[in-house]
mmCIF file of C-alpha atoms and ligand atoms in Angstrom:
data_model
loop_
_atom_site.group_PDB
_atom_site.id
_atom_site.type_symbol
_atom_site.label_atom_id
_atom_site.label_comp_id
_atom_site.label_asym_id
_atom_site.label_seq_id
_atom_site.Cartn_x
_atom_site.Cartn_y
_atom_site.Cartn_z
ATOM 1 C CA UNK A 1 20.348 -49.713 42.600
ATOM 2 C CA UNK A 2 17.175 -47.118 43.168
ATOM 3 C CA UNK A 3 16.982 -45.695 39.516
ATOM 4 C CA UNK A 4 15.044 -42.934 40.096
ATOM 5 C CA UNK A 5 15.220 -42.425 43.967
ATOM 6 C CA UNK A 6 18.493 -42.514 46.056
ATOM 7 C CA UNK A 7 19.985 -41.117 49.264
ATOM 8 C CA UNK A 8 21.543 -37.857 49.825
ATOM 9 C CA UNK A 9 24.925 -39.102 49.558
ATOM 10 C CA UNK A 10 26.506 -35.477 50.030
ATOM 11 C CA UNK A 11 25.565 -34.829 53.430
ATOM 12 C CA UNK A 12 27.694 -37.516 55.578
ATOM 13 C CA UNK A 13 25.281 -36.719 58.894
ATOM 14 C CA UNK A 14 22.445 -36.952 56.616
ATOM 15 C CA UNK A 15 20.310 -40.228 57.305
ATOM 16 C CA UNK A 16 17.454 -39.617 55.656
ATOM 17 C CA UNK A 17 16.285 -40.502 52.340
ATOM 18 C CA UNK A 18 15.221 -37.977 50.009
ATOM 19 C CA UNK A 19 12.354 -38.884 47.591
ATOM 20 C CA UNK A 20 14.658 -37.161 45.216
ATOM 21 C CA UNK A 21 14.977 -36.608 41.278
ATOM 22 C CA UNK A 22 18.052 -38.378 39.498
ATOM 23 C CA UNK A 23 18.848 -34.850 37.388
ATOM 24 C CA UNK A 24 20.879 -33.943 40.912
ATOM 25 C CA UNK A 25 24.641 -34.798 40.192
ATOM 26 C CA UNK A 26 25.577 -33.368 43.183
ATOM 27 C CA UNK A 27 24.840 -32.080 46.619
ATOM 28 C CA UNK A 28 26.230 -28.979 48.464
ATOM 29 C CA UNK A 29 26.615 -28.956 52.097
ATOM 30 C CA UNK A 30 26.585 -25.268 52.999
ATOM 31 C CA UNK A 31 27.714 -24.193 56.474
ATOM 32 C CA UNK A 32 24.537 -23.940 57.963
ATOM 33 C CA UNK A 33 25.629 -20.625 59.992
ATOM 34 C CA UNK A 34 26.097 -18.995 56.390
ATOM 35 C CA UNK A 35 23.545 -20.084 54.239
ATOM 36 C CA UNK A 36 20.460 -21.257 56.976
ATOM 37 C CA UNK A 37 20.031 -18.726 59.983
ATOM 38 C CA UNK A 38 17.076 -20.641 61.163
ATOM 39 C CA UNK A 39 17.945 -24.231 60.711
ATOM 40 C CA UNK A 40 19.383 -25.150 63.982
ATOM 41 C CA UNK A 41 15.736 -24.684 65.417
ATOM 42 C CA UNK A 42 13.845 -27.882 66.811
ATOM 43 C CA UNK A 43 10.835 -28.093 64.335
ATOM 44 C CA UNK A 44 7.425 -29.257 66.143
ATOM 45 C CA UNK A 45 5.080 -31.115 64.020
ATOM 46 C CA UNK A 46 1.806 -32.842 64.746
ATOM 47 C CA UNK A 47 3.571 -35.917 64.771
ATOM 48 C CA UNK A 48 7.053 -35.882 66.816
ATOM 49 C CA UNK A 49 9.874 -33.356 67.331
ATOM 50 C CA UNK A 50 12.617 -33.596 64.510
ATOM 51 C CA UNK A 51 16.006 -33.414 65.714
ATOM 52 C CA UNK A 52 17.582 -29.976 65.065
ATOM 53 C CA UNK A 53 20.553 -32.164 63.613
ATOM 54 C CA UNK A 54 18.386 -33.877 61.225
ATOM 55 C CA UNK A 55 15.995 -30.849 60.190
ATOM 56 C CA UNK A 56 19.611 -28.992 59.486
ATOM 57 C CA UNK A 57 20.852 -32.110 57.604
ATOM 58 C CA UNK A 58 18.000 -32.282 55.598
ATOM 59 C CA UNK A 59 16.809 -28.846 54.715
ATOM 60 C CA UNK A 60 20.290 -27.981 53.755
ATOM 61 C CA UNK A 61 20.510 -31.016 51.803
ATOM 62 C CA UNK A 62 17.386 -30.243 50.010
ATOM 63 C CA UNK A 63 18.338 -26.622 49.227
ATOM 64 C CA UNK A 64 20.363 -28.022 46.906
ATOM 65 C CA UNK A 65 22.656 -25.300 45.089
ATOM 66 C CA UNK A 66 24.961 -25.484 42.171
ATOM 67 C CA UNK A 67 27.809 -23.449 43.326
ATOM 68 C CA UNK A 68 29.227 -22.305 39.671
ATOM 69 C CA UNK A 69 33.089 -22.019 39.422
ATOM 70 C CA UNK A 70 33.075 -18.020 40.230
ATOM 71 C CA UNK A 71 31.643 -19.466 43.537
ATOM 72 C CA UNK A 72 28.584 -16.989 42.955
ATOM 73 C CA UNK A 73 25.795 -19.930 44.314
ATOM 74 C CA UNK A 74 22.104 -19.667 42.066
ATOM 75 C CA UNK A 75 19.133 -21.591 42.737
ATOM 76 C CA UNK A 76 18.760 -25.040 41.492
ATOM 77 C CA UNK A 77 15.185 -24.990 39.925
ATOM 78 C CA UNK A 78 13.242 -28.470 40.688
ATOM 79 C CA UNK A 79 13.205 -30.453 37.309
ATOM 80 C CA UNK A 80 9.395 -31.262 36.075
ATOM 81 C CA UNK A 81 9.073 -35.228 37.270
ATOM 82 C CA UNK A 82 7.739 -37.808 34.500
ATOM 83 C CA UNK A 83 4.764 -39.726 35.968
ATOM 84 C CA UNK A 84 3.357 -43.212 35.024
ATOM 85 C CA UNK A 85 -0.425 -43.973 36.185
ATOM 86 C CA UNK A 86 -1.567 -47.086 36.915
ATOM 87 C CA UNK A 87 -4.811 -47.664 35.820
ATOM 88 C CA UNK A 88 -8.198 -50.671 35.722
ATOM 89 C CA UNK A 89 -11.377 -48.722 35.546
ATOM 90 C CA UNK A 90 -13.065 -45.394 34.852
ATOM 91 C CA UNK A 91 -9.663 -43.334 35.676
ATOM 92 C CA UNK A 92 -11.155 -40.288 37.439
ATOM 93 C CA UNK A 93 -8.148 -39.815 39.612
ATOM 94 C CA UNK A 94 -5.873 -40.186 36.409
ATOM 95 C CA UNK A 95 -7.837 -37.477 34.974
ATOM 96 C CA UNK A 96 -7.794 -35.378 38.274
ATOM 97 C CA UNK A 97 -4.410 -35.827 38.185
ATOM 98 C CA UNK A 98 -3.778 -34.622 34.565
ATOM 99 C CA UNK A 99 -6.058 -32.070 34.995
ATOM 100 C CA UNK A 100 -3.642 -30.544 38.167
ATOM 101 C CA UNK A 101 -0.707 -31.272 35.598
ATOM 102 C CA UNK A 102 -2.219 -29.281 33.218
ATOM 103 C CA UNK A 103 -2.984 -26.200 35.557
ATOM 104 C CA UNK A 104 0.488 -26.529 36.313
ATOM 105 C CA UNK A 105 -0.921 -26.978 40.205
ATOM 106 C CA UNK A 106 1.533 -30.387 39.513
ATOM 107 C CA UNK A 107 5.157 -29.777 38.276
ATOM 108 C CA UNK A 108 5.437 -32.966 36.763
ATOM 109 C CA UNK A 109 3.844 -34.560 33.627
ATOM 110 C CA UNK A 110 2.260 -37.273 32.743
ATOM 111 C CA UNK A 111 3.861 -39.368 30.334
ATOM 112 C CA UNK A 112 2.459 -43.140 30.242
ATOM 113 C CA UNK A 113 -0.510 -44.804 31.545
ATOM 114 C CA UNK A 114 -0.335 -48.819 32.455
ATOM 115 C CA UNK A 115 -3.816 -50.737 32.432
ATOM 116 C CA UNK A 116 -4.245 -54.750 32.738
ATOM 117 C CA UNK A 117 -7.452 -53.840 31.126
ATOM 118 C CA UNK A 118 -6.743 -51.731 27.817
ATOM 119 C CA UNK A 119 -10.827 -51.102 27.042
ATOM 120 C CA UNK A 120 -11.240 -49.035 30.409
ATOM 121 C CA UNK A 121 -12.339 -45.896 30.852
ATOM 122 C CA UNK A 122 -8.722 -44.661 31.746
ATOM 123 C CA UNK A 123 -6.893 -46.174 28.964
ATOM 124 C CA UNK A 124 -9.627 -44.570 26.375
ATOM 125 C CA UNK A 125 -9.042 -41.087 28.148
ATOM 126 C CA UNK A 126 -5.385 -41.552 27.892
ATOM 127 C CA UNK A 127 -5.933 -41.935 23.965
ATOM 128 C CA UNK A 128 -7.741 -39.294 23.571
ATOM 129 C CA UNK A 129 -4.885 -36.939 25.250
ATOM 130 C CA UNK A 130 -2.365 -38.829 23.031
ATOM 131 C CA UNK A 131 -0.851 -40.525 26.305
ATOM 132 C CA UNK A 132 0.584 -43.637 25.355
ATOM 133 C CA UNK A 133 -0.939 -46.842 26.994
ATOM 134 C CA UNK A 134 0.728 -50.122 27.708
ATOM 135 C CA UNK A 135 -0.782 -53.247 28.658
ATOM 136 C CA UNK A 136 0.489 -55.167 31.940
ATOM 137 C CA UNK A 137 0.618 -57.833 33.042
ATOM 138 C CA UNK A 138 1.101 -60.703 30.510
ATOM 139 C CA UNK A 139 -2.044 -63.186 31.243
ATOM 140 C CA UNK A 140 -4.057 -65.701 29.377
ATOM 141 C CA UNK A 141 -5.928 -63.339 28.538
ATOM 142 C CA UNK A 142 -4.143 -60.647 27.566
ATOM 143 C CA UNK A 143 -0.863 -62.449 25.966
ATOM 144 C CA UNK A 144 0.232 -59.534 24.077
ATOM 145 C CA UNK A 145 0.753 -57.929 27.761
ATOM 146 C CA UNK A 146 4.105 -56.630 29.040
ATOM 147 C CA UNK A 147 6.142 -58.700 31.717
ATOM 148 C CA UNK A 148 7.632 -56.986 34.395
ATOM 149 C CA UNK A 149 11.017 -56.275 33.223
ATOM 150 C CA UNK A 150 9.975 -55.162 30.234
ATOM 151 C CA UNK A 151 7.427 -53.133 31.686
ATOM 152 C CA UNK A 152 11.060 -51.956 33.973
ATOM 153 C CA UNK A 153 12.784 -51.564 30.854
ATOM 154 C CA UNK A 154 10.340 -49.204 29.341
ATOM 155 C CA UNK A 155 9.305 -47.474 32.264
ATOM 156 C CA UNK A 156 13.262 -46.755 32.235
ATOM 157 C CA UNK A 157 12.922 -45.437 28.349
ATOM 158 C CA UNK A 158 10.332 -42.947 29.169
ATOM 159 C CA UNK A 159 12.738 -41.792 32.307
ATOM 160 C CA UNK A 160 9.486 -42.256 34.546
ATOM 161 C CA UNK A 161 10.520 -40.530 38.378
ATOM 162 C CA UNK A 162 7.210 -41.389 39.944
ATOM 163 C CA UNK A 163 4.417 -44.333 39.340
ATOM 164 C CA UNK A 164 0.892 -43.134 40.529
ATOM 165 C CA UNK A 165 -1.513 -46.489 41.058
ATOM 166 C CA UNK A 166 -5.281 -45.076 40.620
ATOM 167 C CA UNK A 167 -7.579 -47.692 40.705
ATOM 168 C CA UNK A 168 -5.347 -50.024 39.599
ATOM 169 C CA UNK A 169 -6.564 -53.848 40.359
ATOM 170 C CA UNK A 170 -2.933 -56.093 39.853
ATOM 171 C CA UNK A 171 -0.881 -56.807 42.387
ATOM 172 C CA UNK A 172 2.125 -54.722 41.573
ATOM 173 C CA UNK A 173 5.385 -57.246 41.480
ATOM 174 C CA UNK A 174 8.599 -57.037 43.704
ATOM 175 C CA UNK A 175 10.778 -56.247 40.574
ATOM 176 C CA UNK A 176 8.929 -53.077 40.174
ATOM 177 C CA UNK A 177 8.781 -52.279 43.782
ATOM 178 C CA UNK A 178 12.376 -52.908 43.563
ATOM 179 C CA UNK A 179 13.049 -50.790 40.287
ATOM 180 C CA UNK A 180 11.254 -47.934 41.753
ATOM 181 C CA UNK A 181 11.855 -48.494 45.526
ATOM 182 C CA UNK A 182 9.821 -45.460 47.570
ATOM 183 C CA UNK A 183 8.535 -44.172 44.318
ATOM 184 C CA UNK A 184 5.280 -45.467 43.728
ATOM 185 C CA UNK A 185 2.270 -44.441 45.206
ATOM 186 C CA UNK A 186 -1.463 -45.750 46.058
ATOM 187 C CA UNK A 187 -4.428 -44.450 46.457
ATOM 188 C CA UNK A 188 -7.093 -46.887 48.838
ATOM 189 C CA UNK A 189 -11.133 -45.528 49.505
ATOM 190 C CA UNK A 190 -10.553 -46.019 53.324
ATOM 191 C CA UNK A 191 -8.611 -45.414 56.411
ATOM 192 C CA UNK A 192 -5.938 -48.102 56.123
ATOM 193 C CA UNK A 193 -5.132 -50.134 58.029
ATOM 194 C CA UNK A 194 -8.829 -50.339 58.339
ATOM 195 C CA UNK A 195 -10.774 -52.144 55.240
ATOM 196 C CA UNK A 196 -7.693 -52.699 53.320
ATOM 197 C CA UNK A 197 -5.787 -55.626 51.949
ATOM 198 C CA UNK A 198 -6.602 -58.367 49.114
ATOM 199 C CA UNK A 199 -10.385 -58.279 48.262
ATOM 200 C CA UNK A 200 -11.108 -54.600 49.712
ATOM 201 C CA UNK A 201 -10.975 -52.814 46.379
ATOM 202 C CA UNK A 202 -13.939 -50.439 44.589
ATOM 203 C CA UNK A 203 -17.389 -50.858 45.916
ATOM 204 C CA UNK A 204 -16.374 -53.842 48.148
ATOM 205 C CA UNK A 205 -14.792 -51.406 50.402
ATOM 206 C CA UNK A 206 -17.613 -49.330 50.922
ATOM 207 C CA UNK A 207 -19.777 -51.834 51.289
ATOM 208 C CA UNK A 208 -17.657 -53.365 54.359
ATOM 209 C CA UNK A 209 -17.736 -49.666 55.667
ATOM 210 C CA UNK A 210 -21.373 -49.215 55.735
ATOM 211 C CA UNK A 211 -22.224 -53.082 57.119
ATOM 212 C CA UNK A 212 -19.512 -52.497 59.490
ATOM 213 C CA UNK A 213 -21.586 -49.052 61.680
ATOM 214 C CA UNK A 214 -18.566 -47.089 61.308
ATOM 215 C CA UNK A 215 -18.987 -43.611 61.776
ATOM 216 C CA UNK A 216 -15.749 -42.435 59.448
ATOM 217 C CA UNK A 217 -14.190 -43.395 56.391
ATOM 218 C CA UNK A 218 -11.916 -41.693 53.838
ATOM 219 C CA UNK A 219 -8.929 -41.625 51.543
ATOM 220 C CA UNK A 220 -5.509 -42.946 52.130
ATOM 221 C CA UNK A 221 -2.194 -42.744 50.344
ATOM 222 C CA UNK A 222 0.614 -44.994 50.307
ATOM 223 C CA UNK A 223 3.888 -46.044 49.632
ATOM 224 C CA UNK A 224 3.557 -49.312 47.635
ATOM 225 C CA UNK A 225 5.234 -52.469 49.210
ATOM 226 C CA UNK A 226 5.168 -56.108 47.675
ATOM 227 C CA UNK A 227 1.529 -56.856 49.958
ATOM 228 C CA UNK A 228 -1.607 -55.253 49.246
ATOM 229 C CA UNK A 229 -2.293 -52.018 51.326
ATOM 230 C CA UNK A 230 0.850 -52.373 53.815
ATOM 231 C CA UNK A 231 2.960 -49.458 52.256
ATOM 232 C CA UNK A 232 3.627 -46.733 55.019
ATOM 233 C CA UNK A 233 1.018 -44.402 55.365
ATOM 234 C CA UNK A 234 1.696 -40.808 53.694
ATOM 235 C CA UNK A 235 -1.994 -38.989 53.642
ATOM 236 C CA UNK A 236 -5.225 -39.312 54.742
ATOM 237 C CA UNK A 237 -8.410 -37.147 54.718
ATOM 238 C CA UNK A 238 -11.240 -38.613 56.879
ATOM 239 C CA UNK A 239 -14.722 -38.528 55.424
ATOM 240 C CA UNK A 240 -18.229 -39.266 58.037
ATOM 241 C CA UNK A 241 -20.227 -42.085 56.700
ATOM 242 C CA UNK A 242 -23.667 -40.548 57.461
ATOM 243 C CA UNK A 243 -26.905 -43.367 59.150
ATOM 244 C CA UNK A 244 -28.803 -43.360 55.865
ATOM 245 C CA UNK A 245 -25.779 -44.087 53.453
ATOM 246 C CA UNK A 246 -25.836 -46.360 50.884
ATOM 247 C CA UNK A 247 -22.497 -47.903 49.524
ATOM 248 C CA UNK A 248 -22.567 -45.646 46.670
ATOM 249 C CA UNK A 249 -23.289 -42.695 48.381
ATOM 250 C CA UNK A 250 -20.242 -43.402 51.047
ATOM 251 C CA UNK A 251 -18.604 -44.578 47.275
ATOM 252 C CA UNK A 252 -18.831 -40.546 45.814
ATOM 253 C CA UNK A 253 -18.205 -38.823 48.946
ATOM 254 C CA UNK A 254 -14.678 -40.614 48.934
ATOM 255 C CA UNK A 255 -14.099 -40.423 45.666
ATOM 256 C CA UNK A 256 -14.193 -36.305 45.617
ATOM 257 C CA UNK A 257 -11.513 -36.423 48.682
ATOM 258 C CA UNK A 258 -9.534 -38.665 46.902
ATOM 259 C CA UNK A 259 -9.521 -36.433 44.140
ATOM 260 C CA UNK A 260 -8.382 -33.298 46.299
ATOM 261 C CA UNK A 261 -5.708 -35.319 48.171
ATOM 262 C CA UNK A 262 -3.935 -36.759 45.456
ATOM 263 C CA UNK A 263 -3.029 -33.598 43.471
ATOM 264 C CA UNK A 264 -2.022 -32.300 46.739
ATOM 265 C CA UNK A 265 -0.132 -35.428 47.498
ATOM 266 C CA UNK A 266 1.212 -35.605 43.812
ATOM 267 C CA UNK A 267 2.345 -31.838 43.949
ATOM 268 C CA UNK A 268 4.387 -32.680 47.153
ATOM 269 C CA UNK A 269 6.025 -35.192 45.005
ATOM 270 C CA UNK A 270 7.572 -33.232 42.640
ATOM 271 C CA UNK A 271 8.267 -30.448 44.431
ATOM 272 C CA UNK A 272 10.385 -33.126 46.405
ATOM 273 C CA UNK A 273 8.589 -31.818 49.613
ATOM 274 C CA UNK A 274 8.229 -35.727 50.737
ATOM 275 C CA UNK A 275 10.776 -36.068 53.696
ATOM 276 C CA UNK A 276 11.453 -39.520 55.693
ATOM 277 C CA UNK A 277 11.183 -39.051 59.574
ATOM 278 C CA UNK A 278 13.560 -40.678 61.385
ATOM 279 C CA UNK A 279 11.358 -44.104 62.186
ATOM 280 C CA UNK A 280 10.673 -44.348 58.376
ATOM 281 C CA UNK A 281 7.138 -42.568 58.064
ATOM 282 C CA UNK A 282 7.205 -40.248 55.176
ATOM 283 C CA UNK A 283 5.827 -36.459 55.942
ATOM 284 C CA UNK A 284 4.868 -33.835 53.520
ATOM 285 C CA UNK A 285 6.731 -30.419 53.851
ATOM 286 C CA UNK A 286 4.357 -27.685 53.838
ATOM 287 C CA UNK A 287 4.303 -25.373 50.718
ATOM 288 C CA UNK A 288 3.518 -22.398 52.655
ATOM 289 C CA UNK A 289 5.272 -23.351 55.493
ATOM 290 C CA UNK A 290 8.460 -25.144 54.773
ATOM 291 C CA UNK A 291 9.089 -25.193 58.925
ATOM 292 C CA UNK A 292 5.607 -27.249 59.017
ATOM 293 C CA UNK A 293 5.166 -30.713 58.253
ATOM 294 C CA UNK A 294 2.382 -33.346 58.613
HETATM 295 N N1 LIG B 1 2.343 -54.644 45.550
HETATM 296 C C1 LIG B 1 1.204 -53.934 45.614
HETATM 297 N N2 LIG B 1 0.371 -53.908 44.555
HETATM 298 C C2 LIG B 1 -0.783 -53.177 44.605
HETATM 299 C C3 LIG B 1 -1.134 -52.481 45.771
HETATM 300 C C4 LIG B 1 -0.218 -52.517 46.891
HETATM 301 O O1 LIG B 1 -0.459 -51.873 47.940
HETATM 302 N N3 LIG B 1 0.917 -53.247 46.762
HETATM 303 N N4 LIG B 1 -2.338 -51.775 45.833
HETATM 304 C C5 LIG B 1 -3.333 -52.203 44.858
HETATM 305 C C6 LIG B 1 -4.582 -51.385 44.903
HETATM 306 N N5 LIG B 1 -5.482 -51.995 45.879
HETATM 307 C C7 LIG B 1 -5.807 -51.272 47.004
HETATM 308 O O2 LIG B 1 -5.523 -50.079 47.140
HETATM 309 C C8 LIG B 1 -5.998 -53.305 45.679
HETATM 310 C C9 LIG B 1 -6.330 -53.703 44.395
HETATM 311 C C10 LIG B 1 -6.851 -54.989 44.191
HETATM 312 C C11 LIG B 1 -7.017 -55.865 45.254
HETATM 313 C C12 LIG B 1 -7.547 -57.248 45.014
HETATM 314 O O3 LIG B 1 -7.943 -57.934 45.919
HETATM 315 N N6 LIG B 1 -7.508 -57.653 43.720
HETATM 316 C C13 LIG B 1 -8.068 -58.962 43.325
HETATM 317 C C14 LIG B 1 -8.207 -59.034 41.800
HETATM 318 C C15 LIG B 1 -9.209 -57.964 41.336
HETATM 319 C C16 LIG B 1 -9.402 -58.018 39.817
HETATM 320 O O4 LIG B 1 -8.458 -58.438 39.099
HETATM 321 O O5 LIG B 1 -10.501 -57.622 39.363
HETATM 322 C C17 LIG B 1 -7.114 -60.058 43.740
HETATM 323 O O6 LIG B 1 -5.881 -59.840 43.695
HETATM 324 O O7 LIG B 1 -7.649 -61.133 44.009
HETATM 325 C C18 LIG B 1 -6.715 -55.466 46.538
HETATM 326 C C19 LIG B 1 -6.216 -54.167 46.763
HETATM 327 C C20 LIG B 1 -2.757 -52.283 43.470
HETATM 328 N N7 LIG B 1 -1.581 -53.129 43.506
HETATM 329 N N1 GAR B 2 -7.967 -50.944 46.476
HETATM 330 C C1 GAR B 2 -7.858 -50.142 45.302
HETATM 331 C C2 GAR B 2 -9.130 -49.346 45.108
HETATM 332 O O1 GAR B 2 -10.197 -49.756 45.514
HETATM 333 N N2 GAR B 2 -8.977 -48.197 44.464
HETATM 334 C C3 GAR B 2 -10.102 -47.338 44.254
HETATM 335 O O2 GAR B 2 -10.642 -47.592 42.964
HETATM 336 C C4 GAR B 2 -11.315 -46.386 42.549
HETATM 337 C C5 GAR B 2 -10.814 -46.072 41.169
HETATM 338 O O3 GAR B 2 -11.585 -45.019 40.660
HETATM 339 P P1 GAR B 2 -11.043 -44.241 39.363
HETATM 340 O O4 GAR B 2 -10.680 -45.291 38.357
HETATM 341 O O5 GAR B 2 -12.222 -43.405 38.956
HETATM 342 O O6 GAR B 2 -9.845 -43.429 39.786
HETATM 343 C C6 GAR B 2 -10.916 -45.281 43.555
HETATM 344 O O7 GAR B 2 -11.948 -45.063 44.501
HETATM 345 C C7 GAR B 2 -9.718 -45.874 44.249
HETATM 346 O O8 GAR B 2 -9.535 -45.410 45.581
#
C-alpha cells in the first residue's frame, strides 16, 4: 500500500491521484452546484484542456471539508508535511530548502537528512541545525549504513510525507520507490531528457552542456522512478548557456535556479497543489490562481 500517498477514494468519478497527506480520514463530495459555483468551467492551461468533469472531481475533492455533526462545514487546514532530504555533497539546495521552511515560505518541515557520505557538507549542516542524519546505503565502505527497509522502517518512524533528493549520488532502490510511490522528488542541473541518466551528475553535466554548443540549459524536477532521470517531468526553469562559458560558470548559473525552483516546487508540495493530469504528467496548481496550472 502507498503509506504516505493514496487516491481520493471518496470521489467515485474521481480518477486522479492526489499527492495527498495521510492525516485525511475522509473525503466529502459536496454537490458541486452548492459548494463550487465555478467548477463546471473547462480550465485552459498551457498544456491541454482539463475536462470540466475532472477539474470538478478534483477541486472538490481537494477542498476537502470536515462536515462536523451539526452539519455546520469549517475548513480543513493543510497539515505541515515531514520532509526527508537526500543528500552527497555540499547541500546548498538542502539548505535553500530549510531556509524556505524556516520563513515559513514551505509548510512543511524538515525532519531527517539521508547521506551515503556522512562527512559532506550537507550532513555537517544538518548537525549543526540538530537534524538528525542517517547513513544509506549499507556498502563496504560504510557497513554501519542502513539497508533499505530499515531505512523504510525509519523513514515510517519519523512519519516522513515527502523525500526531497538534492544532490544525492545513489541510485535510490525500488523498495523505496515503492514505500513512497509519487512522493519523492529530484532535482537534475539540466533539461531532462537532455544530459540526464547514469553518469550525468555535478560538473559532468555541465561539462556535456558546454562541449555539446547548446544554447540553453537549466533545472529540472522529477518524480523519482527505479532508473536514473526517467521520473515524469514536474518543473523546469531554462537557463542560456552564454559563448564564453566555462563549466563552472554554466555550473552557478544553474545552481541559483535550482535554488528558486525547488522551494517553489517544495511549497506546491505541501500545500498539496500537485495535481495528476489525466495522461499521468503531474501539474502544479497556481497559488494565486487556483484556476491556473502549469
Ligand atoms: N531511482 C532513482 N535514484 C536516483 C535518481 C533517480 O532519478 N531515480 N536520481 C539520482 C540523482 N541523479 C540525477 O539527478 C544522478 C545521480 C548519480 C548518477 C550516477 O551516475 N551515479 C554514479 C555513482 C556516483 C558516485 O557514487 O559518486 C553511478 O551510479 O555510477 C546519475 C544520476 C539519485 N538517485
Ligand atoms: N544528477 C544529480 C545531480 O547532478 N544533482 C546536482 O548536484 C548538485 C548538488 O548541489 P548541492 O549539494 O549544493 O545541492 C546540484 O546542482 C544538483 O542539481
Amino acid at each position: 500500500m502507498e503509506a504516505q500517498c493514496s487516491l481520493c477514494r471518496s470521489c467515485p468519478n474521481f480518477s486522479f491521484p492526489l499527492i495527498r497527506s495521510p492525516n485525511y480520514s475522509f473525503l466529502l463530495k459536496l454537490p458541486s452546484s452548492s459548494f463550487f459555483s465555478s467548477s463546471s468551467s473547462f480550465v485552459q492551461t498551457n498544456h491541454s484542456t482539463l475536462r470540466s468533469v475532472w477539474f470538478k472531481e478534483n477541486i472538490a475533492c481537494r477542498k476537502v471539508v470536515s462536515a462536523s455533526l451539526e452539519g455546520e462545514v469549517s475548513k480543513t487546514v493543510i497539515q505541515k508535511k515531514k520532509l526527508a532530504v537526500f543528500v552527497s555533497g555540499g547541500g546548498s539546495n538542502f539548505r535553500s530548502i530549510h531556509e524556505a521552511s524556516l520563513e515559513g515560505l514551505v509548510h512543511g518541515e524538515i525532519v531527517v537528512v539521508v547521506t551515503n557520505k556522512s562527512s559532506c557538507g550537507g550532513a555537517e549542516y544538518a548537525r549543526s541545525k540538530n537534524i538528525p542524519v542517517l547513513l544509506f546505503p549499507k556498502t563496504k565502505d560504510e557497513p554501519h549504513g542502513l539497508s533499505a527497509s530499515e531505512l523504510v522502517a525509519t523513514l515510517r518512524h519519523f512519519e516522513i510525507d515527502f523525500i526531497l533528493l538534492a544532490g544525492y549520488l545513489k541510485l535510490i532502490p525500488l523498495e523505496l520507490i515503492q514505500a513512497y510511490s509519487k512522493c519523492i522528488l529530484n532535482i537534475h542541473p539540466s533539461l531532462l531528457p537532455a544530459f540526464g541518466g547514469k553518469g550525468y551528475y555535478g560538473m559532468k553535466v555541465h561539462k556535456a552542456v558546454v562541449n555539446s554548443g547548446a544554447r540553453f540549459s537549466g533545472a529540472t524536477i522529477h518524480l523519482v522512478d527505479e532508473h536514473f532521470d526517467t521520473g515524469r517531468i514536474l518543473a523546469q526553469r531554462v537557463v542560456p548557456v552564454l559563448s564564453n562559458d566555462s563549466a563552472e560558470d554554466l555550473a552557478a548559473r544553474v545552481l541559483k535556479e535550482e535554488h528558486r525552483l525547488y522551494a517553489e516546487v517544495v511549497a506546491a508540495l505541501c500545500d498539496e497543489r500537485i495535481i495528476w493530469r489525466s495522461d499521468g504528467v503531474p501539474l502544479i496548481q497556481s497559488k494565486e490562481n487556483p484556476n491556473e496550472f502549469y
